[in-house]
mmCIF file of C-alpha atoms and ligand atoms in Angstrom:
data_model
loop_
_atom_site.group_PDB
_atom_site.id
_atom_site.type_symbol
_atom_site.label_atom_id
_atom_site.label_comp_id
_atom_site.label_asym_id
_atom_site.label_seq_id
_atom_site.Cartn_x
_atom_site.Cartn_y
_atom_site.Cartn_z
ATOM 1 C CA MET A 8 0.000 0.000 0.000
ATOM 2 C CA ALA A 9 2.778 2.420 0.976
ATOM 3 C CA GLU A 10 4.339 1.949 -2.469
ATOM 4 C CA GLN A 11 1.038 2.721 -4.135
ATOM 5 C CA ASN A 12 0.577 5.880 -2.015
ATOM 6 C CA THR A 13 4.015 7.152 -3.022
ATOM 7 C CA ASP A 14 3.053 6.660 -6.682
ATOM 8 C CA VAL A 15 -0.265 8.476 -6.122
ATOM 9 C CA GLN A 16 1.503 11.243 -4.217
ATOM 10 C CA THR A 17 3.963 11.681 -7.091
ATOM 11 C CA GLU A 18 1.193 11.703 -9.694
ATOM 12 C CA TYR A 19 -0.797 14.145 -7.522
ATOM 13 C CA ASN A 20 2.114 16.600 -7.195
ATOM 14 C CA GLN A 21 2.894 16.426 -10.904
ATOM 15 C CA LEU A 22 -0.766 16.931 -11.872
ATOM 16 C CA LYS A 23 -1.167 19.866 -9.461
ATOM 17 C CA ASN A 24 1.887 21.679 -10.817
ATOM 18 C CA GLN A 25 1.001 20.968 -14.430
ATOM 19 C CA ILE A 26 -2.593 22.224 -14.028
ATOM 20 C CA LYS A 27 -1.425 25.333 -12.174
ATOM 21 C CA GLN A 28 0.919 26.119 -15.070
ATOM 22 C CA TRP A 29 -1.880 25.573 -17.609
ATOM 23 C CA SER A 30 -4.206 27.809 -15.539
ATOM 24 C CA ILE A 31 -1.708 30.676 -15.662
ATOM 25 C CA GLU A 32 -1.419 30.274 -19.441
ATOM 26 C CA TYR A 33 -5.228 30.177 -19.842
ATOM 27 C CA TYR A 34 -6.436 32.758 -17.289
ATOM 28 C CA GLN A 35 -3.524 35.198 -17.080
ATOM 29 C CA ASN A 36 -1.861 35.090 -20.471
ATOM 30 C CA ASP A 37 -4.891 34.003 -22.547
ATOM 31 C CA LYS A 38 -2.444 31.727 -24.354
ATOM 32 C CA PRO A 39 -3.053 28.084 -23.279
ATOM 33 C CA SER A 40 -0.485 25.543 -24.519
ATOM 34 C CA VAL A 41 -3.029 22.664 -24.476
ATOM 35 C CA GLU A 42 -6.573 22.151 -25.748
ATOM 36 C CA ASP A 43 -9.432 22.543 -23.245
ATOM 37 C CA ASN A 44 -10.150 18.795 -23.315
ATOM 38 C CA VAL A 45 -6.575 17.984 -22.212
ATOM 39 C CA TYR A 46 -6.941 20.459 -19.337
ATOM 40 C CA ASP A 47 -10.389 19.084 -18.438
ATOM 41 C CA GLN A 48 -9.229 15.435 -18.392
ATOM 42 C CA ASN A 49 -6.192 16.142 -16.196
ATOM 43 C CA TYR A 50 -8.347 18.287 -13.885
ATOM 44 C CA ARG A 51 -10.822 15.419 -13.519
ATOM 45 C CA ARG A 52 -7.944 13.001 -12.735
ATOM 46 C CA LEU A 53 -6.799 15.436 -10.003
ATOM 47 C CA GLN A 54 -10.365 15.472 -8.619
ATOM 48 C CA GLU A 55 -10.462 11.648 -8.720
ATOM 49 C CA ILE A 56 -7.218 11.403 -6.737
ATOM 50 C CA GLU A 57 -8.514 13.945 -4.191
ATOM 51 C CA GLU A 58 -11.790 12.041 -3.845
ATOM 52 C CA ALA A 59 -9.918 8.730 -3.299
ATOM 53 C CA HIS A 60 -7.171 10.276 -1.122
ATOM 54 C CA PRO A 61 -8.552 13.399 0.634
ATOM 55 C CA GLU A 62 -5.530 13.315 2.962
ATOM 56 C CA LEU A 63 -3.396 14.400 -0.013
ATOM 57 C CA ILE A 64 -5.393 17.593 -0.712
ATOM 58 C CA THR A 65 -3.315 20.735 -0.201
ATOM 59 C CA GLU A 66 -4.462 24.373 0.034
ATOM 60 C CA ASP A 67 -2.656 25.241 -3.189
ATOM 61 C CA SER A 68 -4.480 22.618 -5.258
ATOM 62 C CA PRO A 69 -6.226 24.108 -8.326
ATOM 63 C CA THR A 70 -9.463 22.479 -7.071
ATOM 64 C CA GLN A 71 -9.336 24.722 -3.967
ATOM 65 C CA ASN A 72 -9.795 27.981 -5.845
ATOM 66 C CA VAL A 73 -12.116 28.734 -8.726
ATOM 67 C CA GLY A 74 -10.256 29.356 -11.987
ATOM 68 C CA GLY A 75 -9.099 32.751 -13.116
ATOM 69 C CA GLN A 76 -6.255 34.774 -11.703
ATOM 70 C CA ILE A 77 -6.602 38.548 -11.543
ATOM 71 C CA LEU A 78 -4.415 40.812 -13.685
ATOM 72 C CA SER A 79 -2.702 43.564 -11.655
ATOM 73 C CA GLY A 80 -3.412 46.405 -14.140
ATOM 74 C CA PHE A 81 -7.148 46.550 -13.351
ATOM 75 C CA ASN A 82 -9.060 47.648 -10.261
ATOM 76 C CA LYS A 83 -10.625 44.759 -8.402
ATOM 77 C CA VAL A 84 -14.371 44.190 -8.212
ATOM 78 C CA ASN A 85 -15.937 42.090 -5.455
ATOM 79 C CA HIS A 86 -18.746 39.874 -6.704
ATOM 80 C CA ASP A 87 -20.994 40.061 -3.600
ATOM 81 C CA ILE A 88 -23.000 37.256 -5.189
ATOM 82 C CA PRO A 89 -20.294 34.911 -6.543
ATOM 83 C CA MET A 90 -20.109 34.244 -10.284
ATOM 84 C CA LEU A 91 -20.335 30.481 -10.427
ATOM 85 C CA SER A 92 -18.773 28.170 -12.963
ATOM 86 C CA LEU A 93 -20.428 25.025 -14.323
ATOM 87 C CA GLY A 94 -19.905 21.322 -13.709
ATOM 88 C CA ASP A 95 -18.998 19.420 -16.885
ATOM 89 C CA VAL A 96 -20.042 16.104 -18.394
ATOM 90 C CA PHE A 97 -18.441 14.655 -21.508
ATOM 91 C CA SER A 98 -20.983 12.107 -22.744
ATOM 92 C CA GLU A 99 -24.750 11.763 -23.131
ATOM 93 C CA GLU A 100 -24.564 8.880 -20.654
ATOM 94 C CA GLU A 101 -22.980 11.085 -17.983
ATOM 95 C CA LEU A 102 -25.552 13.756 -18.824
ATOM 96 C CA SER A 103 -28.520 11.439 -18.316
ATOM 97 C CA ASP A 104 -26.967 10.231 -15.029
ATOM 98 C CA PHE A 105 -26.876 13.854 -13.855
ATOM 99 C CA ILE A 106 -30.444 14.585 -15.007
ATOM 100 C CA ASN A 107 -31.843 11.331 -13.573
ATOM 101 C CA ARG A 108 -30.158 11.978 -10.207
ATOM 102 C CA LEU A 109 -31.613 15.497 -10.139
ATOM 103 C CA ASN A 110 -35.097 14.226 -11.085
ATOM 104 C CA ASN A 111 -34.918 11.558 -8.367
ATOM 105 C CA ASN A 112 -33.924 14.092 -5.699
ATOM 106 C CA TYR A 113 -36.443 16.700 -6.946
ATOM 107 C CA PRO A 114 -39.446 14.864 -8.489
ATOM 108 C CA GLN A 115 -41.236 18.225 -8.776
ATOM 109 C CA ILE A 116 -38.891 19.235 -11.624
ATOM 110 C CA LYS A 117 -40.994 19.693 -14.783
ATOM 111 C CA GLN A 118 -38.815 21.571 -17.246
ATOM 112 C CA TYR A 119 -35.208 22.158 -18.204
ATOM 113 C CA ASN A 120 -33.902 25.065 -20.255
ATOM 114 C CA CYS A 121 -31.247 24.122 -22.832
ATOM 115 C CA GLU A 122 -28.822 26.841 -23.938
ATOM 116 C CA LEU A 123 -25.786 26.858 -26.212
ATOM 117 C CA LYS A 124 -22.604 27.213 -24.173
ATOM 118 C CA ILE A 125 -21.017 30.320 -25.692
ATOM 119 C CA ASP A 126 -17.237 29.987 -25.743
ATOM 120 C CA GLY A 127 -16.257 33.428 -24.466
ATOM 121 C CA LEU A 128 -15.413 35.210 -21.227
ATOM 122 C CA ALA A 129 -17.972 35.522 -18.433
ATOM 123 C CA ILE A 130 -18.780 39.155 -17.520
ATOM 124 C CA SER A 131 -20.995 40.971 -15.056
ATOM 125 C CA LEU A 132 -22.786 44.280 -15.770
ATOM 126 C CA ARG A 133 -24.157 46.454 -12.974
ATOM 127 C CA TYR A 134 -26.943 48.979 -13.698
ATOM 128 C CA GLU A 135 -28.331 51.619 -11.318
ATOM 129 C CA ASP A 136 -31.705 53.133 -12.285
ATOM 130 C CA GLY A 137 -31.178 51.651 -15.747
ATOM 131 C CA ILE A 138 -27.711 53.188 -16.304
ATOM 132 C CA LEU A 139 -24.579 51.025 -16.766
ATOM 133 C CA VAL A 140 -22.293 51.866 -13.839
ATOM 134 C CA GLN A 141 -19.790 49.002 -13.806
ATOM 135 C CA GLY A 142 -18.656 46.024 -15.863
ATOM 136 C CA SER A 143 -16.248 43.303 -14.764
ATOM 137 C CA THR A 144 -14.751 39.907 -15.581
ATOM 138 C CA ARG A 145 -15.638 36.823 -13.548
ATOM 139 C CA GLY A 146 -12.023 36.526 -12.372
ATOM 140 C CA ASN A 147 -11.939 33.775 -9.759
ATOM 141 C CA GLY A 148 -15.664 33.965 -9.100
ATOM 142 C CA THR A 149 -15.500 36.274 -6.077
ATOM 143 C CA ILE A 150 -12.995 38.894 -7.316
ATOM 144 C CA GLY A 151 -13.031 40.144 -10.901
ATOM 145 C CA GLU A 152 -11.342 42.901 -12.907
ATOM 146 C CA ASP A 153 -13.050 46.251 -13.480
ATOM 147 C CA ILE A 154 -13.237 46.559 -17.285
ATOM 148 C CA THR A 155 -16.095 49.087 -17.435
ATOM 149 C CA THR A 156 -14.484 51.362 -20.045
ATOM 150 C CA ASN A 157 -13.649 48.394 -22.277
ATOM 151 C CA LEU A 158 -17.178 46.976 -22.044
ATOM 152 C CA LYS A 159 -18.697 50.390 -22.895
ATOM 153 C CA THR A 160 -17.104 50.086 -26.343
ATOM 154 C CA ILE A 161 -19.195 46.977 -27.147
ATOM 155 C CA GLU A 162 -22.315 47.804 -29.205
ATOM 156 C CA SER A 163 -24.449 44.926 -27.902
ATOM 157 C CA ILE A 164 -24.065 46.165 -24.304
ATOM 158 C CA PRO A 165 -26.802 48.768 -23.569
ATOM 159 C CA GLN A 166 -25.550 51.862 -21.721
ATOM 160 C CA LYS A 167 -29.152 52.579 -20.734
ATOM 161 C CA LEU A 168 -31.900 49.991 -20.219
ATOM 162 C CA THR A 169 -35.490 50.276 -21.473
ATOM 163 C CA ARG A 170 -36.624 50.529 -17.816
ATOM 164 C CA PRO A 171 -34.853 52.359 -14.945
ATOM 165 C CA VAL A 172 -34.099 49.178 -12.988
ATOM 166 C CA THR A 173 -31.181 48.518 -10.634
ATOM 167 C CA ILE A 174 -29.908 45.099 -11.595
ATOM 168 C CA GLU A 175 -26.718 43.043 -12.068
ATOM 169 C CA VAL A 176 -26.744 40.980 -15.264
ATOM 170 C CA ARG A 177 -24.265 38.263 -16.224
ATOM 171 C CA GLY A 178 -23.393 36.649 -19.485
ATOM 172 C CA GLU A 179 -20.685 35.859 -21.985
ATOM 173 C CA CYS A 180 -18.568 38.271 -24.027
ATOM 174 C CA TYR A 181 -17.348 36.603 -27.223
ATOM 175 C CA MET A 182 -15.626 37.386 -30.509
ATOM 176 C CA PRO A 183 -17.662 36.362 -33.593
ATOM 177 C CA LYS A 184 -15.793 33.879 -35.805
ATOM 178 C CA ALA A 185 -15.612 36.319 -38.728
ATOM 179 C CA SER A 186 -13.970 38.987 -36.511
ATOM 180 C CA PHE A 187 -11.571 36.345 -35.188
ATOM 181 C CA VAL A 188 -10.402 35.322 -38.675
ATOM 182 C CA LYS A 189 -9.981 38.968 -39.780
ATOM 183 C CA LEU A 190 -8.032 39.787 -36.600
ATOM 184 C CA ASN A 191 -5.669 36.837 -37.035
ATOM 185 C CA ASP A 192 -5.132 37.661 -40.711
ATOM 186 C CA GLN A 193 -4.276 41.244 -39.702
ATOM 187 C CA ARG A 194 -1.961 40.110 -36.914
ATOM 188 C CA GLU A 195 -0.196 37.666 -39.218
ATOM 189 C CA LYS A 196 0.375 40.451 -41.788
ATOM 190 C CA ASN A 197 1.813 42.613 -38.965
ATOM 191 C CA GLY A 198 4.098 39.764 -37.889
ATOM 192 C CA GLU A 199 2.244 39.452 -34.567
ATOM 193 C CA SER A 200 1.309 36.166 -32.832
ATOM 194 C CA VAL A 201 -2.158 34.843 -33.749
ATOM 195 C CA PHE A 202 -4.823 33.888 -31.193
ATOM 196 C CA ALA A 203 -5.460 30.130 -30.887
ATOM 197 C CA ASN A 204 -9.259 30.465 -30.797
ATOM 198 C CA PRO A 205 -12.060 33.089 -30.504
ATOM 199 C CA ARG A 206 -12.213 32.672 -26.719
ATOM 200 C CA ASN A 207 -8.594 33.649 -26.210
ATOM 201 C CA ALA A 208 -9.041 36.493 -28.703
ATOM 202 C CA ALA A 209 -12.048 37.781 -26.731
ATOM 203 C CA ALA A 210 -10.219 37.461 -23.401
ATOM 204 C CA GLY A 211 -7.110 39.161 -24.762
ATOM 205 C CA SER A 212 -9.244 41.940 -26.305
ATOM 206 C CA LEU A 213 -11.277 42.553 -23.129
ATOM 207 C CA ARG A 214 -8.387 42.529 -20.714
ATOM 208 C CA GLN A 215 -6.696 45.413 -22.536
ATOM 209 C CA LEU A 216 -5.653 48.421 -20.489
ATOM 210 C CA ASP A 217 -6.268 50.546 -23.619
ATOM 211 C CA SER A 218 -10.012 50.504 -24.415
ATOM 212 C CA LYS A 219 -9.325 51.820 -27.940
ATOM 213 C CA VAL A 220 -7.857 48.394 -28.691
ATOM 214 C CA THR A 221 -10.984 46.712 -27.293
ATOM 215 C CA ALA A 222 -13.166 48.962 -29.455
ATOM 216 C CA GLU A 223 -11.428 47.762 -32.642
ATOM 217 C CA ARG A 224 -11.974 44.073 -31.816
ATOM 218 C CA LYS A 225 -15.705 43.826 -32.681
ATOM 219 C CA LEU A 226 -16.699 41.891 -29.564
ATOM 220 C CA SER A 227 -20.278 40.908 -28.774
ATOM 221 C CA THR A 228 -22.297 39.478 -25.899
ATOM 222 C CA PHE A 229 -25.084 37.075 -24.982
ATOM 223 C CA MET A 230 -26.488 37.622 -21.473
ATOM 224 C CA TYR A 231 -28.133 34.746 -19.569
ATOM 225 C CA ASN A 232 -28.189 35.310 -15.827
ATOM 226 C CA VAL A 233 -28.772 37.830 -13.040
ATOM 227 C CA ALA A 234 -27.001 38.057 -9.678
ATOM 228 C CA ASP A 235 -30.268 38.351 -7.761
ATOM 229 C CA TYR A 236 -33.489 36.771 -9.086
ATOM 230 C CA ASN A 237 -35.583 39.111 -6.898
ATOM 231 C CA ASP A 238 -34.918 41.838 -9.466
ATOM 232 C CA LEU A 239 -37.121 39.982 -11.946
ATOM 233 C CA GLU A 240 -40.838 39.487 -12.543
ATOM 234 C CA THR A 241 -40.363 36.105 -14.206
ATOM 235 C CA THR A 242 -40.145 32.785 -12.324
ATOM 236 C CA THR A 243 -38.332 30.729 -14.989
ATOM 237 C CA GLN A 244 -34.949 30.674 -16.749
ATOM 238 C CA ASP A 245 -36.522 31.038 -20.202
ATOM 239 C CA GLY A 246 -38.622 33.917 -18.839
ATOM 240 C CA LEU A 247 -35.410 35.491 -17.488
ATOM 241 C CA LEU A 248 -33.897 35.455 -20.989
ATOM 242 C CA GLU A 249 -37.020 37.150 -22.420
ATOM 243 C CA GLU A 250 -36.980 39.751 -19.640
ATOM 244 C CA LEU A 251 -33.315 40.532 -20.338
ATOM 245 C CA LYS A 252 -34.170 40.929 -24.039
ATOM 246 C CA ASP A 253 -36.986 43.360 -23.110
ATOM 247 C CA LEU A 254 -34.497 45.371 -21.030
ATOM 248 C CA GLY A 255 -32.286 45.785 -24.105
ATOM 249 C CA PHE A 256 -29.723 42.996 -23.763
ATOM 250 C CA ALA A 257 -28.570 40.640 -26.499
ATOM 251 C CA ILE A 258 -29.675 37.126 -25.599
ATOM 252 C CA ASN A 259 -29.069 33.975 -27.618
ATOM 253 C CA PRO A 260 -32.412 32.959 -29.217
ATOM 254 C CA THR A 261 -31.494 29.252 -29.629
ATOM 255 C CA TYR A 262 -32.578 28.298 -26.109
ATOM 256 C CA ARG A 263 -35.251 25.607 -25.758
ATOM 257 C CA VAL A 264 -37.478 24.545 -22.850
ATOM 258 C CA ILE A 265 -37.646 20.766 -22.747
ATOM 259 C CA GLU A 266 -39.449 18.249 -20.543
ATOM 260 C CA ASN A 267 -37.649 14.958 -21.156
ATOM 261 C CA MET A 268 -34.223 13.520 -21.880
ATOM 262 C CA ASP A 269 -35.064 12.579 -25.483
ATOM 263 C CA ASP A 270 -35.646 16.242 -26.315
ATOM 264 C CA VAL A 271 -32.354 17.173 -24.581
ATOM 265 C CA ASN A 272 -30.546 14.687 -26.802
ATOM 266 C CA ASP A 273 -32.375 16.041 -29.882
ATOM 267 C CA TYR A 274 -31.233 19.564 -28.973
ATOM 268 C CA ILE A 275 -27.643 18.345 -28.503
ATOM 269 C CA GLN A 276 -27.646 16.481 -31.836
ATOM 270 C CA TYR A 277 -29.247 19.433 -33.636
ATOM 271 C CA TYR A 278 -26.563 21.887 -32.542
ATOM 272 C CA THR A 279 -23.685 19.412 -32.716
ATOM 273 C CA GLN A 280 -24.454 19.161 -36.449
ATOM 274 C CA ARG A 281 -24.882 22.917 -36.906
ATOM 275 C CA ARG A 282 -21.976 24.070 -34.720
ATOM 276 C CA ASP A 283 -19.839 25.147 -37.701
ATOM 277 C CA GLU A 284 -22.690 27.184 -39.193
ATOM 278 C CA LEU A 285 -23.009 29.385 -36.099
ATOM 279 C CA SER A 286 -21.353 32.824 -36.357
ATOM 280 C CA TYR A 287 -19.920 32.389 -32.836
ATOM 281 C CA GLY A 288 -17.996 29.657 -31.041
ATOM 282 C CA ILE A 289 -19.703 27.225 -28.670
ATOM 283 C CA ASP A 290 -18.007 24.501 -26.623
ATOM 284 C CA GLY A 291 -21.099 22.653 -25.413
ATOM 285 C CA ILE A 292 -24.674 22.840 -24.214
ATOM 286 C CA VAL A 293 -25.877 24.103 -20.807
ATOM 287 C CA ILE A 294 -28.913 22.337 -19.317
ATOM 288 C CA LYS A 295 -30.608 24.219 -16.456
ATOM 289 C CA GLU A 296 -33.516 23.363 -14.239
ATOM 290 C CA ASN A 297 -36.029 25.961 -15.501
ATOM 291 C CA ASP A 298 -37.872 27.071 -12.331
ATOM 292 C CA LEU A 299 -35.892 29.844 -10.544
ATOM 293 C CA ALA A 300 -37.335 29.131 -7.078
ATOM 294 C CA LEU A 301 -36.404 25.456 -7.465
ATOM 295 C CA GLN A 302 -32.888 26.488 -8.560
ATOM 296 C CA GLU A 303 -32.569 28.323 -5.224
ATOM 297 C CA GLU A 304 -33.867 25.261 -3.358
ATOM 298 C CA ILE A 305 -31.471 22.867 -5.143
ATOM 299 C CA GLY A 306 -28.625 25.273 -4.426
ATOM 300 C CA THR A 307 -24.955 25.350 -5.357
ATOM 301 C CA THR A 308 -21.552 24.044 -4.256
ATOM 302 C CA VAL A 309 -18.777 26.571 -3.602
ATOM 303 C CA LYS A 310 -18.068 26.683 -7.313
ATOM 304 C CA VAL A 311 -20.973 25.411 -9.406
ATOM 305 C CA PRO A 312 -24.797 25.247 -9.352
ATOM 306 C CA LYS A 313 -26.298 21.835 -8.561
ATOM 307 C CA TRP A 314 -29.253 22.674 -10.845
ATOM 308 C CA ALA A 315 -27.271 23.035 -14.078
ATOM 309 C CA ILE A 316 -24.656 21.101 -16.057
ATOM 310 C CA ALA A 317 -22.497 21.734 -19.113
ATOM 311 C CA TYR A 318 -22.387 18.961 -21.701
ATOM 312 C CA LYS A 319 -19.019 19.541 -23.417
ATOM 313 C CA PHE A 320 -18.512 18.734 -27.118
ATOM 314 C CA PRO A 321 -15.578 16.524 -28.092
ATOM 315 C CA PRO A 322 -12.700 18.797 -29.261
ATOM 316 C CA GLU A 323 -12.742 19.914 -32.902
ATOM 317 C CA GLU A 324 -9.639 21.006 -34.780
ATOM 318 C CA VAL A 325 -9.194 24.734 -34.156
ATOM 319 C CA LYS A 326 -9.658 26.851 -37.301
ATOM 320 C CA THR A 327 -7.321 29.833 -36.913
ATOM 321 C CA LYS A 328 -7.346 30.607 -40.643
ATOM 322 C CA LEU A 329 -10.193 29.910 -43.028
ATOM 323 C CA ILE A 330 -9.975 30.199 -46.788
ATOM 324 C CA ASP A 331 -13.419 29.683 -48.228
ATOM 325 C CA ILE A 332 -16.097 29.054 -45.628
ATOM 326 C CA GLU A 333 -18.999 31.523 -45.736
ATOM 327 C CA TRP A 334 -20.910 32.007 -42.478
ATOM 328 C CA THR A 335 -24.386 33.431 -42.141
HETATM 329 N N1 0OW B 29 -21.121 30.146 -21.568
HETATM 330 C C1 0OW B 29 -22.466 30.108 -21.507
HETATM 331 O O1 0OW B 29 -23.134 30.228 -22.538
HETATM 332 C C2 0OW B 29 -23.158 29.940 -20.192
HETATM 333 C C3 0OW B 29 -24.575 29.862 -20.121
HETATM 334 N N2 0OW B 29 -25.347 29.920 -21.247
HETATM 335 N N3 0OW B 29 -25.169 29.725 -18.926
HETATM 336 C C4 0OW B 29 -24.431 29.660 -17.792
HETATM 337 O O2 0OW B 29 -25.093 29.532 -16.622
HETATM 338 C C5 0OW B 29 -24.323 29.401 -15.402
HETATM 339 C C6 0OW B 29 -23.872 30.746 -14.898
HETATM 340 C C7 0OW B 29 -24.005 30.686 -13.397
HETATM 341 C C8 0OW B 29 -24.962 29.580 -13.070
HETATM 342 C C9 0OW B 29 -25.234 28.820 -14.345
HETATM 343 N N4 0OW B 29 -23.075 29.737 -17.782
HETATM 344 C C10 0OW B 29 -22.427 29.875 -18.976
HETATM 345 O O3 0OW B 29 -21.067 29.958 -18.967
HETATM 346 C C11 0OW B 29 -20.384 29.760 -17.707
HETATM 347 C C12 0OW B 29 -20.170 31.050 -16.962
HETATM 348 C C13 0OW B 29 -18.869 30.915 -16.215
HETATM 349 C C14 0OW B 29 -18.192 29.673 -16.720
HETATM 350 C C15 0OW B 29 -19.000 29.205 -17.929
HETATM 351 O O4 0OW B 29 -18.458 29.802 -19.091
#
């Protein structure tokens, strides 16, 4: 047994250090050296070891703090209501296990809301009496970066809402594929390094200290959440999206309320086939219990909601340069 523990300890230390290095590349430099699926699989192995050997867990393990590091050049923003991440599953079998477990624990669940998982950077927008007063990155979930001036350059972000409400809205900032290809072409011509994918391009463009650079990058947004549900009239996730649209936000119209697993799988198949036709990058599907009060009852862990899950697509080859594909 001792021998085996030494092996596990060695693997644990190596995994921890490797994942910490990858996190710095991904969250601080926006230049990961490995694909997301490689990161995800090693992260899950680290979680497996920690589940089997909790005595090995150390404070500095990547599992003990939520993602992103904070860049020093920006003011900090405290997310009084934490910006959660999402648990991941990598197969339809794992997905139905998650849904079945949730249905067994909460038989009153009637509907789920399926949404495309936009592959961008999570942001939070604070409005007072309908006026945008602050915008920030998710950061590590409790502390983000103040990027208000950068976000004000993005057309899809309303500076003034249709109603004078005080509300904090959260969503994804992304770079459309067409903007990504143009940017990389331009950077290549200028002899600059190209971005590996639209997500890194969006992150690198948002976390600019010079908002004129952000303004040139043609970023966009899809909003999908609020910090405090009491700010809303609606009682459901799909109703929340419609309310955000009425307030003036860009929301992704592909969401679908479903009532059984077959329809979830149909939705997944439908968008797996059409992924390349979308004008923006997605890396999976988010399935959320649709009733907001029930979401509160089901609750969250420190890092993720227990009422939602992200089904992640298998990795596709990253297109950094496209010759002849027309997008709608
Ligand atoms: N990327 C997305 O399109 C997306 C989404 N459509 N919906 C959620 O709902 C989460 C947010 C907090 C509780 C559930 N999260 C998303 O992305 C998350 C945000 C932070 C990490 C993931 O990117």
